[in-house]
Short mmCIF file of C-alpha atoms and ligand atoms in Angstrom, two decimals:
data_model
loop_
_atom_site.label_atom_id
_atom_site.label_comp_id
_atom_site.label_asym_id
_atom_site.label_seq_id
_atom_site.Cartn_x
_atom_site.Cartn_y
_atom_site.Cartn_z
CA MET A 693 0.63 0.35 0.26
CA ARG A 694 1.72 3.21 -0.90
CA GLN A 695 2.20 5.10 2.05
CA ASN A 696 1.71 9.42 2.43
CA GLN A 697 5.10 10.49 3.28
CA ARG A 698 3.49 14.19 3.82
CA ALA A 699 1.29 16.55 4.65
CA SER A 700 -2.05 15.07 4.69
CA ILE A 701 -5.54 17.06 5.64
CA THR A 702 -6.53 15.01 9.53
CA GLY A 703 -9.08 16.38 10.41
CA ILE A 704 -12.06 18.06 8.24
CA GLY A 705 -14.84 20.72 10.50
CA SER A 706 -17.22 24.18 9.75
CA TYR A 707 -19.70 25.92 11.74
CA LEU A 708 -21.53 28.74 10.24
CA PRO A 709 -24.15 31.08 12.50
CA ASN A 710 -27.97 30.20 12.97
CA LYS A 711 -29.18 33.47 11.36
CA VAL A 712 -30.89 33.02 8.07
CA LEU A 713 -30.49 36.08 5.51
CA THR A 714 -32.47 34.88 2.30
CA ASN A 715 -33.64 36.68 -1.54
CA TYR A 716 -37.08 37.52 0.56
CA ASP A 717 -35.53 39.31 3.74
CA LEU A 718 -33.10 41.09 0.83
CA GLU A 719 -35.87 42.16 -1.70
CA LYS A 720 -37.49 44.05 2.05
CA MET A 721 -34.04 45.92 2.35
CA VAL A 722 -33.17 46.97 -1.32
CA ASP A 723 -34.01 47.44 -5.01
CA THR A 724 -33.41 43.56 -5.76
CA SER A 725 -35.47 40.59 -6.65
CA ASN A 726 -35.57 36.62 -5.51
CA ASP A 727 -35.43 36.11 -9.46
CA TRP A 728 -32.64 38.50 -10.13
CA ILE A 729 -30.16 36.28 -7.25
CA ILE A 730 -31.21 33.01 -7.88
CA GLN A 731 -30.70 33.50 -11.75
CA ARG A 732 -27.62 35.57 -11.29
CA THR A 733 -25.58 34.36 -8.75
CA GLY A 734 -27.07 30.19 -8.04
CA ILE A 735 -27.47 32.70 -3.90
CA LYS A 736 -30.64 31.62 -2.53
CA GLU A 737 -29.79 32.21 1.06
CA ARG A 738 -27.12 33.16 3.37
CA ARG A 739 -25.81 32.97 7.12
CA ILE A 740 -25.15 36.75 8.78
CA VAL A 741 -23.89 35.95 13.10
CA GLU A 742 -26.19 38.06 15.66
CA ASN A 743 -24.70 41.29 17.41
CA GLY A 744 -21.66 40.61 19.03
CA VAL A 745 -20.54 37.81 17.05
CA THR A 746 -17.53 38.05 15.78
CA THR A 747 -14.77 35.51 13.24
CA SER A 748 -13.63 33.69 15.95
CA ASP A 749 -16.38 33.46 17.72
CA LEU A 750 -16.83 31.39 14.28
CA ALA A 751 -13.35 29.61 14.23
CA THR A 752 -12.57 28.05 17.31
CA GLN A 753 -16.09 25.71 16.86
CA ALA A 754 -15.15 25.09 13.19
CA SER A 755 -11.66 24.27 15.15
CA LEU A 756 -12.64 22.93 17.58
CA ARG A 757 -14.84 20.08 15.14
CA ALA A 758 -11.65 19.98 13.56
CA MET A 759 -9.49 18.36 16.02
CA GLU A 760 -11.81 16.38 17.80
CA ASP A 761 -12.93 14.37 13.95
CA ALA A 762 -8.99 15.23 14.16
CA GLY A 763 -8.08 13.67 16.99
CA VAL A 764 -5.96 15.96 18.48
CA SER A 765 -5.99 17.85 21.55
CA PRO A 766 -4.96 21.85 21.43
CA LYS A 767 -1.82 21.23 23.61
CA ASP A 768 -1.20 19.13 19.95
CA LEU A 769 -1.27 21.78 17.98
CA ASP A 770 2.33 23.74 16.96
CA MET A 771 0.51 26.21 14.25
CA ILE A 772 -2.50 27.85 13.77
CA ILE A 773 -3.00 29.69 11.01
CA THR A 774 -5.88 31.63 9.98
CA SER A 775 -7.44 33.82 7.08
CA THR A 776 -9.54 36.04 6.64
CA ILE A 777 -9.97 39.39 5.29
CA THR A 778 -12.48 40.47 8.43
CA PRO A 779 -10.19 39.91 11.50
CA ASP A 780 -11.52 40.40 14.84
CA HIS A 781 -9.09 43.32 14.78
CA ILE A 782 -6.27 44.62 12.23
CA PHE A 783 -4.25 43.16 14.45
CA PRO A 784 -4.28 41.09 16.79
CA SER A 785 -4.03 38.34 14.70
CA THR A 786 -7.42 36.01 14.93
CA SER A 787 -5.18 33.21 15.29
CA CYS A 788 -3.70 34.89 19.32
CA TYR A 789 -7.43 34.73 19.98
CA ILE A 790 -8.52 31.01 18.36
CA GLN A 791 -5.17 30.63 20.22
CA GLN A 792 -6.42 31.58 23.71
CA LYS A 793 -10.57 30.10 22.54
CA ILE A 794 -9.59 26.88 21.62
CA GLY A 795 -6.44 27.08 24.77
CA ALA A 796 -3.42 25.52 22.46
CA THR A 797 -0.77 27.20 24.70
CA ARG A 798 2.14 25.74 22.44
CA ALA A 799 0.88 27.46 18.99
CA CYS A 800 2.41 29.92 17.58
CA ALA A 801 -0.06 31.58 15.92
CA PHE A 802 -1.20 33.93 12.66
CA ASP A 803 -3.62 35.47 10.36
CA ILE A 804 -2.89 35.24 6.59
CA LEU A 805 -4.96 37.52 3.62
CA ALA A 806 -5.21 36.54 0.74
CA ALA A 807 -8.80 37.28 0.07
CA CYS A 808 -11.29 34.07 -1.25
CA ALA A 809 -8.36 32.44 -2.37
CA GLY A 810 -6.73 33.12 1.28
CA PHE A 811 -7.75 29.85 2.61
CA ILE A 812 -5.21 27.90 0.13
CA TYR A 813 -2.21 30.03 -0.04
CA ALA A 814 -2.49 29.04 4.80
CA MET A 815 -2.55 25.52 3.21
CA SER A 816 0.19 25.64 1.48
CA ILE A 817 1.95 27.14 4.35
CA GLY A 818 0.60 24.68 7.00
CA GLN A 819 1.88 22.32 4.13
CA SER A 820 4.93 23.34 3.70
CA PHE A 821 6.36 22.96 7.17
CA ILE A 822 5.11 20.22 7.43
CA ASN A 823 7.02 18.70 4.79
CA SER A 824 9.95 20.57 5.98
CA GLY A 825 9.55 18.43 9.18
CA ALA A 826 9.27 21.83 11.31
CA MET A 827 6.55 21.48 11.93
CA LYS A 828 3.76 18.20 12.75
CA THR A 829 0.75 19.60 14.22
CA ILE A 830 -1.19 23.09 11.97
CA LEU A 831 -4.80 24.27 11.79
CA VAL A 832 -4.98 26.02 8.92
CA VAL A 833 -8.34 27.69 9.93
CA GLY A 834 -10.76 30.05 6.84
CA ALA A 835 -13.03 31.73 8.84
CA GLU A 836 -15.38 35.42 8.26
CA CYS A 837 -17.59 37.65 8.86
CA LEU A 838 -18.78 39.79 6.10
CA SER A 839 -21.75 41.91 6.64
CA LYS A 840 -19.52 43.37 9.24
CA ILE A 841 -18.30 44.43 5.99
CA THR A 842 -20.81 44.77 3.39
CA ASP A 843 -23.44 47.38 2.57
CA TYR A 844 -26.87 46.30 2.86
CA THR A 845 -27.98 49.84 1.24
CA ASP A 846 -25.84 48.52 -1.68
CA ARG A 847 -28.34 46.31 -4.14
CA ALA A 848 -24.91 45.31 -6.49
CA THR A 849 -22.97 43.30 -3.62
CA CYS A 850 -25.11 43.14 -0.49
CA VAL A 851 -26.61 39.95 -1.56
CA LEU A 852 -23.47 38.80 -1.83
CA PHE A 853 -22.27 37.95 1.37
CA GLY A 854 -22.32 35.25 3.59
CA ASP A 855 -20.85 34.92 6.95
CA GLY A 856 -18.78 31.04 8.49
CA ALA A 857 -15.53 29.04 9.30
CA GLY A 858 -14.10 25.95 8.16
CA ALA A 859 -11.08 25.05 9.84
CA VAL A 860 -8.62 21.86 8.59
CA VAL A 861 -6.11 19.82 11.20
CA ILE A 862 -2.54 19.04 8.76
CA GLN A 863 -0.56 16.62 9.93
CA ARG A 864 1.97 13.95 7.99
CA ASP A 865 -0.40 10.42 8.67
CA PRO A 866 0.62 7.44 6.18
CA ILE A 867 -3.38 6.86 5.63
CA LYS A 868 -5.99 9.96 5.86
CA HIS A 869 -6.16 12.24 2.79
CA GLU A 870 -1.62 13.63 1.48
CA ILE A 871 -1.79 17.19 -0.02
CA LEU A 872 0.20 15.70 -3.31
CA SER A 873 0.67 19.51 -4.40
CA SER A 874 -0.50 23.64 -3.88
CA HIS A 875 -0.15 25.98 -6.48
CA LEU A 876 -0.29 29.74 -6.49
CA ALA A 877 -0.57 32.48 -7.60
CA ALA A 878 -1.50 37.06 -7.45
CA ASP A 879 -1.84 39.67 -9.96
CA GLY A 880 -1.15 43.21 -7.73
CA SER A 881 -2.00 45.07 -10.75
CA GLU A 882 -5.27 44.53 -10.78
CA ALA A 883 -5.31 45.21 -6.67
CA ASP A 884 -7.84 48.09 -6.90
CA VAL A 885 -11.00 45.58 -8.46
CA LEU A 886 -12.07 44.74 -5.36
CA ILE A 887 -11.58 45.89 -2.02
CA MET A 888 -12.57 47.25 1.38
CA PRO A 889 -10.72 50.76 1.00
CA GLY A 890 -11.27 52.14 4.06
CA GLY A 891 -9.62 50.88 7.40
CA GLY A 892 -5.90 50.99 6.54
CA ALA A 893 -3.16 53.11 6.46
CA ARG A 894 -3.92 54.77 2.71
CA ASN A 895 -8.00 55.93 4.15
CA PRO A 896 -7.37 55.42 8.01
CA ALA A 897 -11.15 55.27 9.88
CA SER A 898 -12.80 59.00 9.67
CA LEU A 899 -15.69 61.23 10.40
CA GLU A 900 -14.69 61.73 6.03
CA SER A 901 -14.26 57.42 5.75
CA VAL A 902 -17.81 56.50 7.16
CA GLN A 903 -20.16 59.23 5.27
CA GLN A 904 -18.13 57.22 1.96
CA ARG A 905 -19.17 54.01 3.30
CA LEU A 906 -15.20 53.36 2.26
CA HIS A 907 -14.95 50.39 5.26
CA TYR A 908 -17.31 48.56 3.32
CA ILE A 909 -16.80 45.78 0.35
CA GLN A 910 -16.30 47.22 -3.16
CA PHE A 911 -15.24 45.75 -6.78
CA LYS A 912 -16.28 46.18 -10.12
CA GLY A 913 -17.88 43.03 -10.50
CA LYS A 914 -17.80 42.02 -15.16
CA GLU A 915 -14.75 42.13 -14.79
CA VAL A 916 -13.65 39.70 -11.77
CA PHE A 917 -15.94 37.69 -12.95
CA LYS A 918 -14.29 37.00 -15.92
CA LEU A 919 -10.85 37.70 -14.38
CA ALA A 920 -11.74 34.23 -11.72
CA ILE A 921 -12.93 32.20 -14.60
CA ASN A 922 -10.06 32.75 -17.60
CA ASN A 923 -7.69 32.15 -14.26
CA ILE A 924 -9.24 29.29 -12.06
CA THR A 925 -9.59 27.07 -16.13
CA ASN A 926 -6.01 28.00 -16.29
CA LEU A 927 -4.55 26.95 -13.08
CA ILE A 928 -7.36 23.90 -13.23
CA LEU A 929 -5.12 22.65 -16.75
CA GLU A 930 -1.62 23.63 -14.96
CA THR A 931 -1.84 22.40 -12.59
CA THR A 932 -3.31 19.04 -13.73
CA ARG A 933 -0.87 19.17 -15.57
CA GLU A 934 2.19 19.01 -12.60
CA ASN A 935 0.62 16.62 -10.90
CA GLY A 936 1.11 14.00 -14.56
CA LEU A 937 -2.98 14.02 -14.24
CA THR A 938 -5.36 14.19 -16.92
CA LEU A 939 -8.03 16.16 -16.56
CA ASN A 940 -9.92 12.34 -16.29
CA ASP A 941 -8.05 11.59 -13.19
CA ILE A 942 -9.80 14.24 -11.28
CA ASP A 943 -12.70 13.14 -9.41
CA LEU A 944 -14.15 16.54 -7.74
CA ILE A 945 -13.68 20.07 -7.65
CA ILE A 946 -14.22 22.70 -4.06
CA PRO A 947 -14.11 25.31 -5.90
CA HIS A 948 -14.73 28.83 -4.42
CA GLN A 949 -18.39 29.38 -4.18
CA SER A 950 -18.31 33.05 -5.40
CA ASN A 951 -21.03 32.63 -8.37
CA LEU A 952 -22.80 29.25 -9.16
CA ARG A 953 -21.80 31.45 -12.70
CA ILE A 954 -18.65 31.21 -12.86
CA ILE A 955 -18.21 27.45 -11.29
CA GLU A 956 -20.53 26.56 -14.40
CA ALA A 957 -18.38 28.49 -17.24
CA THR A 958 -15.18 27.36 -15.50
CA MET A 959 -16.27 23.02 -15.88
CA GLU A 960 -17.44 24.25 -19.55
CA LYS A 961 -14.56 25.56 -20.99
CA LEU A 962 -12.78 22.57 -19.24
CA GLY A 963 -15.56 19.96 -20.70
CA LEU A 964 -16.28 18.71 -17.38
CA PRO A 965 -19.73 17.72 -15.87
CA MET A 966 -21.50 20.08 -13.38
CA GLU A 967 -21.56 16.90 -11.52
CA LYS A 968 -17.42 16.98 -10.75
CA ALA A 969 -17.05 20.10 -9.57
CA PHE A 970 -19.11 21.06 -5.09
CA VAL A 971 -22.28 23.44 -5.44
CA ASN A 972 -23.62 25.27 -1.86
CA ILE A 973 -23.59 28.47 -3.07
CA ASP A 974 -27.03 27.98 -2.74
CA LYS A 975 -27.11 28.05 1.37
CA TYR A 976 -24.52 30.10 1.90
CA GLY A 977 -23.48 32.66 -0.62
CA ASN A 978 -19.60 34.21 -1.40
CA THR A 979 -18.29 32.82 2.74
CA SER A 980 -14.58 34.36 0.83
CA SER A 981 -11.92 32.40 3.27
CA ALA A 982 -14.16 30.61 4.31
CA SER A 983 -16.11 28.66 1.68
CA VAL A 984 -13.97 26.50 0.62
CA PRO A 985 -13.01 24.35 4.44
CA ILE A 986 -16.94 24.44 4.07
CA ALA A 987 -17.36 22.84 0.96
CA ILE A 988 -14.36 19.97 1.97
CA ASP A 989 -16.34 19.21 5.06
CA GLU A 990 -19.74 18.83 3.32
CA ALA A 991 -18.53 17.75 0.57
CA ARG A 992 -17.38 14.45 2.48
CA LYS A 993 -20.53 14.62 4.59
CA GLU A 994 -21.85 13.78 1.67
CA GLY A 995 -19.97 11.24 1.01
CA ARG A 996 -18.59 12.32 -2.60
CA LEU A 997 -15.41 12.36 -0.89
CA ARG A 998 -14.48 8.21 -1.85
CA LYS A 999 -10.85 6.97 -0.37
CA GLY A 1000 -8.62 7.28 -3.30
CA ASN A 1001 -10.40 9.95 -5.31
CA ILE A 1002 -8.39 12.72 -6.21
CA VAL A 1003 -9.78 16.40 -4.88
CA MET A 1004 -9.07 19.47 -5.99
CA LEU A 1005 -9.85 22.99 -4.76
CA VAL A 1006 -9.32 25.95 -6.07
CA ALA A 1007 -10.39 29.70 -5.00
CA PHE A 1008 -10.29 33.88 -6.03
CA GLY A 1009 -10.58 36.16 -5.33
CA GLY A 1010 -9.42 40.03 -4.25
CA GLY A 1011 -5.87 40.36 -4.83
CA LEU A 1012 -6.02 38.81 -6.71
CA THR A 1013 -5.38 36.21 -5.50
CA TRP A 1014 -5.01 32.88 -6.30
CA GLY A 1015 -4.64 29.08 -5.67
CA SER A 1016 -5.26 25.35 -6.18
CA SER A 1017 -4.25 22.75 -4.45
CA VAL A 1018 -4.63 18.91 -4.94
CA ILE A 1019 -5.60 16.33 -2.61
CA ARG A 1020 -5.65 12.65 -2.83
CA TRP A 1021 -7.98 11.78 -0.55
O1 LIG B 477 -15.02 36.05 -4.46
C1 LIG B 477 -14.65 36.82 -5.24
C2 LIG B 477 -14.83 37.08 -6.19
N1 LIG B 477 -15.80 37.78 -7.26
C3 LIG B 477 -16.65 37.05 -7.21
O2 LIG B 477 -16.30 35.92 -8.99
C4 LIG B 477 -18.21 38.33 -8.21
C5 LIG B 477 -17.91 38.55 -9.60
N2 LIG B 477 -18.72 39.45 -9.90
C6 LIG B 477 -19.84 38.48 -9.79
O3 LIG B 477 -20.32 38.08 -9.39
C7 LIG B 477 -21.07 39.37 -10.80
O4 LIG B 477 -20.72 40.35 -12.03
C8 LIG B 477 -22.14 39.89 -10.24
C9 LIG B 477 -22.35 39.07 -9.38
C10 LIG B 477 -22.21 40.45 -8.66
C11 LIG B 477 -23.18 40.90 -11.24
O5 LIG B 477 -24.14 39.63 -12.44
P1 LIG B 477 -23.74 41.34 -14.02
O6 LIG B 477 -24.36 39.38 -14.35
O7 LIG B 477 -21.79 40.93 -13.66
O8 LIG B 477 -24.42 42.03 -13.47
P2 LIG B 477 -24.22 43.03 -13.65
O9 LIG B 477 -23.73 43.92 -12.55
O10 LIG B 477 -23.95 43.35 -15.05
O11 LIG B 477 -25.80 44.17 -13.88
C12 LIG B 477 -26.63 43.90 -14.61
C13 LIG B 477 -27.71 44.60 -14.20
C14 LIG B 477 -27.46 46.12 -13.62
O12 LIG B 477 -29.28 47.05 -14.60
P3 LIG B 477 -28.69 47.53 -15.52
O13 LIG B 477 -27.10 48.26 -16.06
O14 LIG B 477 -28.46 46.64 -17.23
O15 LIG B 477 -30.33 48.21 -15.66
C15 LIG B 477 -27.11 46.69 -12.26
O16 LIG B 477 -28.06 47.52 -12.28
O17 LIG B 477 -28.33 44.04 -12.63
C16 LIG B 477 -28.89 44.86 -11.97
N3 LIG B 477 -28.13 44.79 -10.32
C17 LIG B 477 -29.13 44.44 -10.12
N4 LIG B 477 -30.64 43.43 -10.08
C18 LIG B 477 -31.01 43.29 -8.90
C19 LIG B 477 -26.78 44.80 -9.93
N5 LIG B 477 -27.45 43.84 -9.56
C20 LIG B 477 -28.68 44.10 -8.52
C21 LIG B 477 -29.56 43.24 -7.30
N6 LIG B 477 -30.29 42.79 -8.85
N7 LIG B 477 -28.91 42.67 -6.37
#
């Protein structure tokens, strides 16, 4: 039997807040319709946190589930890496709050920012630490409270986003789900097409920045849409080739859930049937960093991941950033 020599996913967990915001709720808030949202995005509803709940709260629940699944205790963790664009605070890191909440006192902890591709960036960092032998057990988290940076007066953006968290534990494990490769890319020349302009060093929080609504997500939807399809398609082809595989070898693609039409167009360009893509955007909308680990967890629960399957994770988002990861389940 083949024995894994490299980092493997040994535990998976996710957590969604209970509160549901439906398209019908949004119809009452902005000039939109359930039909438009479903037709243009595939989204029917999304989850939203209650007041006072933060990203680290969602992340903590997802992390505890992933650790239980892996059979590891908080003291086993060497490192916590969280991907988020909605940290509890700009600093300290959300990973440090998670460390405190789960009691992972031995773990070093930091956040990374690569927007919707961030979970794949974070997992590839963890994978490198495991593969090098420097660390044994790493928690990788993708968690967001996008409702906190969504402008609920802007119909072009507010229908898209939701809150949630997902986490994986990675370790060297002879039989579990080996990470075969990770591929990362970025194009900073398009940095401004998907942005939250306020709150950083360029536009620090001020009365004006709030009045100008700079503390919300802004984007050029059509541009991002086209760039997403082209870059994801090319990345899937490149990743497949570099692993010595063909598209037929891929059993399931787990894409970032930003728009059903982006997923459909990508699958069509690749000549792959939609059955080979995992989709749950109808329930949660776009949860940025959290979407891929939530989808992995749900795909597994639905029995879509079988031993030996070749699974491709792929995501695209602000930065622009994109990335993929191939896993032998
Ligand atoms: O996760 C990071 C990556 N993010 C993405 O990949 C998002 C990529 N972009 C998209 O998913 C799509 O561009 C959107 C879903 C954001 C927009 O879809 P679209 O088909 O590109 O619509 P559009 O922006 O071209 O707007 C078409 C029409 C416009 O009206 P006119 O100018 O044709 O009269 C909009 O004003 O739809 C209107 N519109 C809406 N109508 C009802 C825009 N938003 C809404 C809305 N409800 N919520």
